[in-house]
C-alpha positions as a printed NumPy array, in Angstrom:
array([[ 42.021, 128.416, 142.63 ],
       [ 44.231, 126.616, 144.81 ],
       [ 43.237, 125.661, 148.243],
       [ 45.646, 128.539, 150.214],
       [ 44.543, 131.052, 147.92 ],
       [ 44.407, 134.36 , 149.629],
       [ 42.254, 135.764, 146.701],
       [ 39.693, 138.348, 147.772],
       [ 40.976, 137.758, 151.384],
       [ 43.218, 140.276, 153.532],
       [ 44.484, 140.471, 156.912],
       [ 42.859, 143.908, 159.266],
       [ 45.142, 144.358, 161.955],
       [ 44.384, 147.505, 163.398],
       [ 45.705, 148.686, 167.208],
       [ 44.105, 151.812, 167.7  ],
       [ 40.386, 150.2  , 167.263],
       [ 41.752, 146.923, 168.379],
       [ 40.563, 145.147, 165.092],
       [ 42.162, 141.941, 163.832],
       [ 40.576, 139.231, 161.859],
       [ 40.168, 138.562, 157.801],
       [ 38.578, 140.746, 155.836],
       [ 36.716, 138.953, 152.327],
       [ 35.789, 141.224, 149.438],
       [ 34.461, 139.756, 146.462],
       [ 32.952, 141.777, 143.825],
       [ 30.34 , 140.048, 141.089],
       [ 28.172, 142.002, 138.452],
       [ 28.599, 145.153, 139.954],
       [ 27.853, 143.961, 143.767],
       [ 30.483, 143.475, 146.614],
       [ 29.918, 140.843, 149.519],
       [ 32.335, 141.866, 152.571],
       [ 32.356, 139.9  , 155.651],
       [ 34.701, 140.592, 158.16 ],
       [ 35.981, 137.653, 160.229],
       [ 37.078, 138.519, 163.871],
       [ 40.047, 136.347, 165.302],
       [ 38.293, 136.748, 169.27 ],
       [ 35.084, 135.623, 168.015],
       [ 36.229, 133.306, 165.688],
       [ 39.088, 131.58 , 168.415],
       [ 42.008, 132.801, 166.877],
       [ 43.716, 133.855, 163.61 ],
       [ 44.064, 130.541, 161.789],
       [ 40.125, 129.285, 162.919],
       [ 39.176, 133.199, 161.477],
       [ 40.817, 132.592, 158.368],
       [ 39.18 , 129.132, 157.648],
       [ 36.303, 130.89 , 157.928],
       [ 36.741, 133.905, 155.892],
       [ 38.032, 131.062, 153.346],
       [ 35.036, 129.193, 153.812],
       [ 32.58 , 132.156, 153.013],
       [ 34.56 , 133.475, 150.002],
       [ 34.394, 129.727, 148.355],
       [ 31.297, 129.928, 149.256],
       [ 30.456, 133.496, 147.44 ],
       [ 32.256, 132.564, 144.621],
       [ 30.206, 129.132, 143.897],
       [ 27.079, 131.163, 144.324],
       [ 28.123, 134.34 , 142.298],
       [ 30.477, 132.841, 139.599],
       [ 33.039, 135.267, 137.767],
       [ 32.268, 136.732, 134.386],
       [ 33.023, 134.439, 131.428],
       [ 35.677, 135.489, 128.669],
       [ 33.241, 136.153, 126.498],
       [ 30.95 , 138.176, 128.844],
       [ 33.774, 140.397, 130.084],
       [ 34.6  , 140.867, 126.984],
       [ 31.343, 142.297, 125.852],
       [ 30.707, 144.974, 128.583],
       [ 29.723, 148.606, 127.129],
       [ 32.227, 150.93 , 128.981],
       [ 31.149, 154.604, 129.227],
       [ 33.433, 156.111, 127.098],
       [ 32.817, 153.805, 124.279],
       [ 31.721, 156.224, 121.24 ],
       [ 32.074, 153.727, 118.424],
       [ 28.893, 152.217, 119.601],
       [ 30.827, 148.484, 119.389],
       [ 32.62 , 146.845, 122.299],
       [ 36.37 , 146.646, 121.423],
       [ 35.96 , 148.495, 118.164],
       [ 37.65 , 152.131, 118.394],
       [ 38.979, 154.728, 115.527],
       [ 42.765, 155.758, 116.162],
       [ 44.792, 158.057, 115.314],
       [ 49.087, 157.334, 115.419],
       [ 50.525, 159.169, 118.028],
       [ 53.408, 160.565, 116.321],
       [ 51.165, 161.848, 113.165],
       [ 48.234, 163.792, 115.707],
       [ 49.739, 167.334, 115.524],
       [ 50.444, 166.954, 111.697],
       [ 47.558, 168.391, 109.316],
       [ 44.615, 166.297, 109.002],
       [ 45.271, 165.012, 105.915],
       [ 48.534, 163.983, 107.007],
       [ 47.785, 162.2  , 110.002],
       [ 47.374, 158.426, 109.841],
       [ 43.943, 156.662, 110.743],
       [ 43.06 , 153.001, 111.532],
       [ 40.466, 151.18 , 113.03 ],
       [ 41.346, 148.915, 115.96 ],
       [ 40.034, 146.048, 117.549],
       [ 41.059, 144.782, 121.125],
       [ 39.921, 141.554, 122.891],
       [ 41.636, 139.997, 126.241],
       [ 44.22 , 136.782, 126.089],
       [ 43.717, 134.334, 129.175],
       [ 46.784, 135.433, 130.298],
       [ 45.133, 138.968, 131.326],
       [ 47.189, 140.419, 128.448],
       [ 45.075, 142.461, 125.127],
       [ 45.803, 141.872, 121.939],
       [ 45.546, 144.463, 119.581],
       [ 45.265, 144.61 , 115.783],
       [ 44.915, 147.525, 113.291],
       [ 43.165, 148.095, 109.986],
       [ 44.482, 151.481, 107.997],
       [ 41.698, 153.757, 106.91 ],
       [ 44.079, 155.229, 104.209],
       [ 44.233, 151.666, 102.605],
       [ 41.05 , 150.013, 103.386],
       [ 38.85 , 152.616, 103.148],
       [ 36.876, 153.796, 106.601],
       [ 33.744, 151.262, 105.985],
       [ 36.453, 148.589, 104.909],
       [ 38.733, 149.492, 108.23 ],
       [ 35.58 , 149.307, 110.361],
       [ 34.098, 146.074, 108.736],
       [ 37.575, 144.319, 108.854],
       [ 37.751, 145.052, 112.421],
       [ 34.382, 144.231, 113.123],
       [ 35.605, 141.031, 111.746],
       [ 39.057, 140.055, 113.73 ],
       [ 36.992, 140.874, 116.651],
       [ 34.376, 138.587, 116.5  ],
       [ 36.698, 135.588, 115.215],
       [ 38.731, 136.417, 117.886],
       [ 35.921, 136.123, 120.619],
       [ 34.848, 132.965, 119.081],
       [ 37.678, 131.005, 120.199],
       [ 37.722, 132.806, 123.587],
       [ 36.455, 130.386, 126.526],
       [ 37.04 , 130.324, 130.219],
       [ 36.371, 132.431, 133.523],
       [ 37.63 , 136.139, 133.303],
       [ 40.5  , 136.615, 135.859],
       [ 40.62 , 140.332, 136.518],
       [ 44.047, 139.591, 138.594],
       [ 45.945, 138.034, 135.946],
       [ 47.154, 141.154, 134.728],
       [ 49.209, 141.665, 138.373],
       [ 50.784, 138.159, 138.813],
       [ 53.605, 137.474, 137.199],
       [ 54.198, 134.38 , 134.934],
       [ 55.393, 131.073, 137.263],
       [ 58.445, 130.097, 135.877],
       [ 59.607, 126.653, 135.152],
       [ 62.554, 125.615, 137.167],
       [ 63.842, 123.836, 133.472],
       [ 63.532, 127.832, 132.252],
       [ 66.234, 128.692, 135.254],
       [ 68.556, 125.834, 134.552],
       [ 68.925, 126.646, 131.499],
       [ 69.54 , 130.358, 131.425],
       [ 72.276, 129.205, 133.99 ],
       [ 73.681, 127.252, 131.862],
       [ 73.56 , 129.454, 129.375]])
């Protein structure tokens, strides 16, 4: 994180309760520190911002984000394959066919670094349903093997930075 990050930090300007200052939010294993940083008490709104800054570095040293790895593993409620990133599926365009028309697979789903998912599919109809299930069992785990660093749940929202090379050349082009 770069030091003018604005991450978990927003601006409350507000003229009918007279409220302006920084606002922090950080939320860590299910708990969310808020501090709100007034620019009168603080002497203004560049000394209030420092030290919102200074308390969200602060929160985030002491309450770490998730790893890959432990993001990845999180039961969510409507889970009902009883593994995490592990579901049955059905194609879309064969659900309102008769069932044994319709085409099954089992899929299983991990997160890139980039905040992107990547997806992949075993057919029941070929493999079998244990086989299907096993096989994704399998990408899943050998996929989360070679998964390291700090979960990022904003990656998803920023777009890529690209290189100024990139540009050139598509003006060129």
């Amino acid at each position: 994180m770069s030091r003018g990050s604005v991450y978990g930090i927003s601006r409350v300007d507000n003229e009918v309760s007279r409220t302006h200052g920084w606002l922090v939010t950080i939320q860590r294993r299910g708990v969310i520190h808020r501090k709100h940083f007034s620019d009168g008490v603080h002497g203004g709104k560049q000394k209030s911002f420092a030290a919102a800054k200074g308390y969200r570095d602060e929160v985030i040293t002491n309450h770490p984000p998730f790893s890959m790895r432990e993001y990845s593993n999180i039961v969510k409620k409507n889970n009902r394959s009883g593994v995490v990133g592990v579901c049955r599926y059905c194609a879309s365009e064969t659900r309102d066919l008769p069932e044994d028309k319709q085409r099954w697979f089992w899929v299983a789903s991990w997160p890139l670094p980039d905040g992107r998912r990547k997806r992949v599919k075993f057919s029941v109809k070929k493999y079998g349903e244990e086989g299907a299930f096993k096989m994704a069992l399998k990408a899943r785990k050998d996929a989360l093997r070679g998964l390291d660093g700090a979960f990022d749940p904003g990656a998803v929202r920023r777009k890529p930075v690209r290189r100024r090379t990139e540009a050139v050349h598509k003006l060129a082009a």
